[in-house]
mmCIF file of C-alpha atoms and ligand atoms in Angstrom:
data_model
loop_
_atom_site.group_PDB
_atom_site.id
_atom_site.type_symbol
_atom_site.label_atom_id
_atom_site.label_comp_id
_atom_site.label_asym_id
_atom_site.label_seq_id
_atom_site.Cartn_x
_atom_site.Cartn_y
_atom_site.Cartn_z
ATOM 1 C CA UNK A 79 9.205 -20.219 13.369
ATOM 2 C CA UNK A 80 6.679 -19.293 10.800
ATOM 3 C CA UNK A 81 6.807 -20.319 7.054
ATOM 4 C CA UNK A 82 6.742 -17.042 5.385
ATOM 5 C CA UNK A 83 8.919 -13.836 6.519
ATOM 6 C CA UNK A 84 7.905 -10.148 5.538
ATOM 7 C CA UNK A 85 10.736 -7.720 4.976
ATOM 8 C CA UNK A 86 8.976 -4.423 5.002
ATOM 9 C CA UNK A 87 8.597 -0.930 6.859
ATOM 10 C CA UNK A 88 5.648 -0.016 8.633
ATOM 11 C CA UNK A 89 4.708 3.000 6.612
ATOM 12 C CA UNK A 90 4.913 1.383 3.440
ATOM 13 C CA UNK A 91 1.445 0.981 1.631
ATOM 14 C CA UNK A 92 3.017 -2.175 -0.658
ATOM 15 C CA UNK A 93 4.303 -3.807 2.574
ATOM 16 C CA UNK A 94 1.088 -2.957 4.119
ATOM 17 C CA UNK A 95 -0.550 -4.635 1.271
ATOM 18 C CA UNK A 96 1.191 -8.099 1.809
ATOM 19 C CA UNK A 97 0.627 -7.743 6.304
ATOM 20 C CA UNK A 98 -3.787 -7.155 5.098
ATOM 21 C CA UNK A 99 -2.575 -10.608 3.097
ATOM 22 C CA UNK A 100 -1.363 -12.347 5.836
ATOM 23 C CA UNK A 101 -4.139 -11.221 8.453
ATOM 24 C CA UNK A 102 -7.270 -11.958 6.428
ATOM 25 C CA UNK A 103 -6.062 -15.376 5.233
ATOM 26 C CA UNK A 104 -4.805 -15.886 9.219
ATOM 27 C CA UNK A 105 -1.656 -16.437 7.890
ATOM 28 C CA UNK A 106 1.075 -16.089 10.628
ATOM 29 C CA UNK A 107 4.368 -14.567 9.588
ATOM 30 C CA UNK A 108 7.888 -12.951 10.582
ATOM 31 C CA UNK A 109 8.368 -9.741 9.858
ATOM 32 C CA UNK A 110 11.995 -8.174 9.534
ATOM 33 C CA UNK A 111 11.846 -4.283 9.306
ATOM 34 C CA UNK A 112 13.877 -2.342 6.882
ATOM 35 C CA UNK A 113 15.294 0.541 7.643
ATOM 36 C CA UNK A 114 15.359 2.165 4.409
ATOM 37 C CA UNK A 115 16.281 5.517 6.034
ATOM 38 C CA UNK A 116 20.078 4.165 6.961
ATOM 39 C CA UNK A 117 19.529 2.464 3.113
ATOM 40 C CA UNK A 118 19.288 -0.922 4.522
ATOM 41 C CA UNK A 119 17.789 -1.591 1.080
ATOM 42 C CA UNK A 120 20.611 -1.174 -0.690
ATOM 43 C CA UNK A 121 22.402 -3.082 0.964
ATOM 44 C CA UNK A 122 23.686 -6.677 -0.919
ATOM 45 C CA UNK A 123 22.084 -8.893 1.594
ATOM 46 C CA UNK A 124 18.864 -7.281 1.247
ATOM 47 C CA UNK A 125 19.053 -6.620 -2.569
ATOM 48 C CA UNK A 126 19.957 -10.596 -2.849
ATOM 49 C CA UNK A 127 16.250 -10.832 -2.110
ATOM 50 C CA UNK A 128 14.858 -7.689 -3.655
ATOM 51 C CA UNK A 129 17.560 -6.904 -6.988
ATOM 52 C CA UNK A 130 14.828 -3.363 -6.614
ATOM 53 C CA UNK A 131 16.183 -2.427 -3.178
ATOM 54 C CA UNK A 132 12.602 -1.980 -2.712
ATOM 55 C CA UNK A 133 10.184 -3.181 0.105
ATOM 56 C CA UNK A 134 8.331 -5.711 0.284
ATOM 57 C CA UNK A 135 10.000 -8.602 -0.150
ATOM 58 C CA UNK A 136 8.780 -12.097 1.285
ATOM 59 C CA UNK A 137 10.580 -15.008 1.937
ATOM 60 C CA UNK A 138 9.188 -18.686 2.337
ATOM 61 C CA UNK A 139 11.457 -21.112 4.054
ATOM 62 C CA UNK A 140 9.293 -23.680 2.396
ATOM 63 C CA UNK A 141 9.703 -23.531 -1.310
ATOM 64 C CA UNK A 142 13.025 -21.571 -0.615
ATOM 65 C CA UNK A 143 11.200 -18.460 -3.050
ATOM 66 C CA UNK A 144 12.015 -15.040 -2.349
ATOM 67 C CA UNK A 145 9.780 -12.764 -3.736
ATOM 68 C CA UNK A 146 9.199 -8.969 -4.609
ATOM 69 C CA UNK A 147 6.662 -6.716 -6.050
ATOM 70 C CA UNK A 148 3.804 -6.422 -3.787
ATOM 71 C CA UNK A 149 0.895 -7.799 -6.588
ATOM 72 C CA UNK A 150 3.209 -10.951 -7.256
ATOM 73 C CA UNK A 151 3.605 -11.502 -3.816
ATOM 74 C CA UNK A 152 -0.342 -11.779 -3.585
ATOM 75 C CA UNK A 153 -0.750 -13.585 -6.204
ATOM 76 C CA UNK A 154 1.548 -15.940 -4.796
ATOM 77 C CA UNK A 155 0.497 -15.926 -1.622
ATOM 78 C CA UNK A 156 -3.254 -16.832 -3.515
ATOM 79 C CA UNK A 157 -1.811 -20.139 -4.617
ATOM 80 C CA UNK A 158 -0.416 -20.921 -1.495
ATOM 81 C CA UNK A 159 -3.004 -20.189 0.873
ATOM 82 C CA UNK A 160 -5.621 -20.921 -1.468
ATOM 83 C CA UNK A 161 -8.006 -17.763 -0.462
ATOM 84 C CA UNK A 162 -8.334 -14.791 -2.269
ATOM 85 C CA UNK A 163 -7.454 -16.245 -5.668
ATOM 86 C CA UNK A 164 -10.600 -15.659 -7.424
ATOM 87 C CA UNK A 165 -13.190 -18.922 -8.109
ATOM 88 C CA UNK A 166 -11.855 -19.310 -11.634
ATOM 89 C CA UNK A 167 -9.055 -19.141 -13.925
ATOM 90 C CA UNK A 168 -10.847 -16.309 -15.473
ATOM 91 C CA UNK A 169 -11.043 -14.342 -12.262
ATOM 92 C CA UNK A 170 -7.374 -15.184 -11.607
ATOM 93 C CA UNK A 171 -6.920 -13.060 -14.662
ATOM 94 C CA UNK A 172 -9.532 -10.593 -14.199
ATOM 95 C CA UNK A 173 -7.643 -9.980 -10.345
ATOM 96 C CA UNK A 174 -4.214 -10.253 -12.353
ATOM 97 C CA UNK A 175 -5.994 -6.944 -14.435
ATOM 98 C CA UNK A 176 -6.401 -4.854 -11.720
ATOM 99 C CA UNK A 177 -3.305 -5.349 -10.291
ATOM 100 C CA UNK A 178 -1.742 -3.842 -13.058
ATOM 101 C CA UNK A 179 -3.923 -1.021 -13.164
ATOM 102 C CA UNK A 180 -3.726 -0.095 -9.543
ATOM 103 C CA UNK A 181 0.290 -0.028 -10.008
ATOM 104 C CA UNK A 182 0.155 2.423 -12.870
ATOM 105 C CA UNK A 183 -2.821 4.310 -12.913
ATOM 106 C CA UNK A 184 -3.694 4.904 -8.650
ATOM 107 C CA UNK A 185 -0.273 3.963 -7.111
ATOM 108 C CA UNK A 186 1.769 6.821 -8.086
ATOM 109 C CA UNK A 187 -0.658 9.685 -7.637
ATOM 110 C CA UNK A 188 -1.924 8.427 -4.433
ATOM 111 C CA UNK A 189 1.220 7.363 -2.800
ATOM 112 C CA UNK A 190 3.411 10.125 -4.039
ATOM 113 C CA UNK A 191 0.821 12.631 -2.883
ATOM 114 C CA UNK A 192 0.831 11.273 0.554
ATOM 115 C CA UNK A 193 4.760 10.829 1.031
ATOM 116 C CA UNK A 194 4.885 14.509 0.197
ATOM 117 C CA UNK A 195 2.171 15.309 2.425
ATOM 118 C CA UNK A 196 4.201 13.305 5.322
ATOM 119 C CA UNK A 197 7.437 14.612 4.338
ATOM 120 C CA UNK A 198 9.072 11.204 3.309
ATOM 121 C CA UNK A 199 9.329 13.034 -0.153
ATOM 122 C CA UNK A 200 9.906 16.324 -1.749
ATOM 123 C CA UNK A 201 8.347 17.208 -5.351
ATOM 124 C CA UNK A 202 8.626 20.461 -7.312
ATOM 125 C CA UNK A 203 4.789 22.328 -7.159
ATOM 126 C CA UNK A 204 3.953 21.105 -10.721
ATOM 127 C CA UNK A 205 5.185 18.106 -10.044
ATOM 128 C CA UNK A 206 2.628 17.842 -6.878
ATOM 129 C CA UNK A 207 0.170 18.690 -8.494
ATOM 130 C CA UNK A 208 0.521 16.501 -11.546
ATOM 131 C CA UNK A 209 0.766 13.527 -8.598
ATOM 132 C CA UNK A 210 -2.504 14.915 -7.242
ATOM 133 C CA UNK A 211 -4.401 15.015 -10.237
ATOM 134 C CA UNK A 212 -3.024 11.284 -11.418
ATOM 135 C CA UNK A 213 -4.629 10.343 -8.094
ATOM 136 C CA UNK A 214 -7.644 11.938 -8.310
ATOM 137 C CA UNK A 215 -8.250 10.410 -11.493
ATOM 138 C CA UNK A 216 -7.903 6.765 -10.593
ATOM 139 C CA UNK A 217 -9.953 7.405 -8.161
ATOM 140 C CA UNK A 218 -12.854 8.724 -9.846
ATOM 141 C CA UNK A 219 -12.145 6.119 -12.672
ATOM 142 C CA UNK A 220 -12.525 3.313 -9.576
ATOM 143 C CA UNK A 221 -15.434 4.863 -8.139
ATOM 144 C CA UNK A 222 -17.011 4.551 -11.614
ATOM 145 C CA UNK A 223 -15.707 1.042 -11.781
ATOM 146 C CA UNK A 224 -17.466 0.108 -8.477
ATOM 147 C CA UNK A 225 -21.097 1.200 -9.343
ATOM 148 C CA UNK A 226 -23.409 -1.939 -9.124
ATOM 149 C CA UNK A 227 -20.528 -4.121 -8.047
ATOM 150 C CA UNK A 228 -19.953 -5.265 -3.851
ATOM 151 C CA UNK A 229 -16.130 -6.602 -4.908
ATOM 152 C CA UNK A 230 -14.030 -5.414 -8.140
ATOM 153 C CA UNK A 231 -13.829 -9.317 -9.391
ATOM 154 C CA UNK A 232 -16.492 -11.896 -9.231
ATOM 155 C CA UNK A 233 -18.947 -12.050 -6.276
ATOM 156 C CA UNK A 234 -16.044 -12.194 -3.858
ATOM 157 C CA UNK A 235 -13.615 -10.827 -2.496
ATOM 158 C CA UNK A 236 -9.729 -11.203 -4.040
ATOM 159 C CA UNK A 237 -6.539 -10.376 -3.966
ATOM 160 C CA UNK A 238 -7.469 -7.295 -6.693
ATOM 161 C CA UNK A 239 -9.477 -6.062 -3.881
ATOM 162 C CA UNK A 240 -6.414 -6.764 -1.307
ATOM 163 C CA UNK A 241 -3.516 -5.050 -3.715
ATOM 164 C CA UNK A 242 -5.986 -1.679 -4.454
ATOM 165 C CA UNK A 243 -7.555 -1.693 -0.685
ATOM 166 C CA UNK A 244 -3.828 -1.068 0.020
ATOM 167 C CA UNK A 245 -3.213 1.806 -2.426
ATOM 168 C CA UNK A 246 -6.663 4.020 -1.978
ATOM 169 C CA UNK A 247 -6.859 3.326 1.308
ATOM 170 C CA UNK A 248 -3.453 5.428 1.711
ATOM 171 C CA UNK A 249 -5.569 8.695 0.094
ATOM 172 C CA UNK A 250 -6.699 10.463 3.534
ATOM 173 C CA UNK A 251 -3.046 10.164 4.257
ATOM 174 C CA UNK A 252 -2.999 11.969 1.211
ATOM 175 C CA UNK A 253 -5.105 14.803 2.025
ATOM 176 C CA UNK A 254 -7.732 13.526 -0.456
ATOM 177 C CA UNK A 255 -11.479 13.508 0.587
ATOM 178 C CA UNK A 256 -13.505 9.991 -0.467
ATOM 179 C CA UNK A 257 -17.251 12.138 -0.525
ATOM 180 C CA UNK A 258 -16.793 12.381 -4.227
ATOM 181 C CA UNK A 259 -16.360 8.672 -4.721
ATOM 182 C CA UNK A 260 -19.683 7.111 -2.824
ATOM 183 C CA UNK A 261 -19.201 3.769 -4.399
ATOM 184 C CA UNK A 262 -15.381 4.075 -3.788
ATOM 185 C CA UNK A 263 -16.231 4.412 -0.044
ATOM 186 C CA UNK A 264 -18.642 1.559 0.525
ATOM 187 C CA UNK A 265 -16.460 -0.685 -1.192
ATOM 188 C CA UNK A 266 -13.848 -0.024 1.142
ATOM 189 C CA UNK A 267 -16.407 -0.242 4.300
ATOM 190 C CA UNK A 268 -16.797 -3.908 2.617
ATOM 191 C CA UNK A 269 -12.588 -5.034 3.035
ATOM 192 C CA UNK A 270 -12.809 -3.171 6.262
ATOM 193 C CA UNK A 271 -15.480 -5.707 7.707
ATOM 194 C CA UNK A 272 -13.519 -8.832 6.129
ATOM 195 C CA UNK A 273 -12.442 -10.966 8.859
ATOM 196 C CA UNK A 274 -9.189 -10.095 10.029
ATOM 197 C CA UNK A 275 -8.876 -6.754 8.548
ATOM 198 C CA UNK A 276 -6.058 -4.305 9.913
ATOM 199 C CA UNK A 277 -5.726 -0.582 8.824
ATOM 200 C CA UNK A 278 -2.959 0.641 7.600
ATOM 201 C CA UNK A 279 -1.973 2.175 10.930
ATOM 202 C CA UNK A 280 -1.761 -1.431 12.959
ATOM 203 C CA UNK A 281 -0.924 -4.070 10.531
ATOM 204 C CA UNK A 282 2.877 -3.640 10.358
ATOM 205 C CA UNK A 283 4.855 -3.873 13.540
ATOM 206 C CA UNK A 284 7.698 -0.686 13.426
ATOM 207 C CA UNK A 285 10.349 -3.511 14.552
ATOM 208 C CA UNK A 286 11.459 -6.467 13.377
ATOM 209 C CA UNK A 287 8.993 -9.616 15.602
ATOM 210 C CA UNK A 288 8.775 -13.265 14.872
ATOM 211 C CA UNK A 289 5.477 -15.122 14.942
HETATM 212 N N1 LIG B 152 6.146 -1.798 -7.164
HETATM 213 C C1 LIG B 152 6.686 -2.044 -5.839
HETATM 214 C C2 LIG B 152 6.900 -0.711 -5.160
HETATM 215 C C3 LIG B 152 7.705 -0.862 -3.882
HETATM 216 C C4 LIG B 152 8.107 0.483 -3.307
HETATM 217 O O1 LIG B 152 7.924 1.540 -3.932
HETATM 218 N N2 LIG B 152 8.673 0.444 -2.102
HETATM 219 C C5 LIG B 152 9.186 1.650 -1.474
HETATM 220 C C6 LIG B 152 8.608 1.802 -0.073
HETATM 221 S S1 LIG B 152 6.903 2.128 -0.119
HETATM 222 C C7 LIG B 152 10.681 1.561 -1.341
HETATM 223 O O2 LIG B 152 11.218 0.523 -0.998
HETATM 224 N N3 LIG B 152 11.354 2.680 -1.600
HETATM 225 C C8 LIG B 152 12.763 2.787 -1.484
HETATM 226 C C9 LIG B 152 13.430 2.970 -2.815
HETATM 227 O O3 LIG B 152 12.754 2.869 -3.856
HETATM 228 O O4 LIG B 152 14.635 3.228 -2.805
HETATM 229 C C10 LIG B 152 5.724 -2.955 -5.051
HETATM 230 O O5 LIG B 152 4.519 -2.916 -5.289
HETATM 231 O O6 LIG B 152 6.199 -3.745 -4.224
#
């Protein structure tokens, strides 16, 4: 039985975000899927480990923590595995930065756009459209962020890599094309290559599978 289980769904891009986690710090794990279209998440044994009724949430049998919010998780998961964290306090912080950024400057527009485009959600046109444009824009503002840099923190790669690999890599899903964003699209040629690396189409098992 492995230390730490995942409760997720396949298509989700925070879920998704934890699974890149666990396979480029070779981290095994369980993973319990959620079916959040029979509301499984709203359930009271899943909201006593996500109050949100959102997914992710981790558990570690360890320390007994149960976790949600798919940049804490990381963060966590940081300390515990002791990769990713960033060489310094000040990179912690730096990472901690762009974590918050990605969830409320790229994370809506990007993921909204594509759960619209797949038909897990319905928005009014303007309301599209507003989504598309919020995306865009992060984009463009990470692009600019990106030029002269290989990782968005320090001279290696961290979990503020990890967390916004996991939301902009969700844009083709999106219908949104990277030529625009050359720097954008290198950098994520870079996570791609990282040892361990799973796309967002084969990290997440669709059913529930121990370790
Ligand atoms: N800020 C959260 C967002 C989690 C989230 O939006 N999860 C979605 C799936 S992608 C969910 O559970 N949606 C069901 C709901 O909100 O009822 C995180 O980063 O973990």
């Amino acid at each position: 039985m492995a230390r730490y289980t995942l409760h997720g769904i396949f298509a989700s891009g925070p879920a998704y975000k934890v699974g890149l986690m666990f396979n480029l710090t070779n981290t095994p794990f369980n993973y319990t899927h959620v079916d959040l279209r029979s509301g499984a998440h709203k359930a009271p044994d899943f909201l006593a480990r996500n109050r949100f009724g959102q997914v992710p949430a981790l558990e570690d049998s360890q320390t007994g923590i149960t976790l949600c919010q798919s940049s804490v998780i990381l963060d966590y998961l940081a300390d515990e595995t002791g990769q990713f964290g960033g060489a310094s306090r000040a990179e912690r912080l730096r990472a901690r930065e762009w974590q918050l950024w990605g969830a409320g400057n790229l994370s809506h527009g990007v993921y909204r756009t594509r759960g619209a485009k797949l038909g897990f959600a319905k928005f009014p046109e303007q309301v599209l459209e507003a989504n598309l444009q919020t995306a865009l824009a992060g984009l463009k503002e990470l692009n600019t962020l990106l030029e002269g840099r290989t990782w968005l923190v320090g001279d290696g790669a961290t979990i503020a890599d990890i967390d916004i690999y996991g939301i902009a890599a969700y844009a083709p899903q999106a219908g949104i094309d990277f030529a625009p964003f050359p720097n954008l699209s290198a950098w994520l040629a870079r996570v791609e290559a990282l040892p361990g690396f799973k796309s967002v189409t084969d990290c997440l098992p669709q059913a529930s599978a121990l370790a």
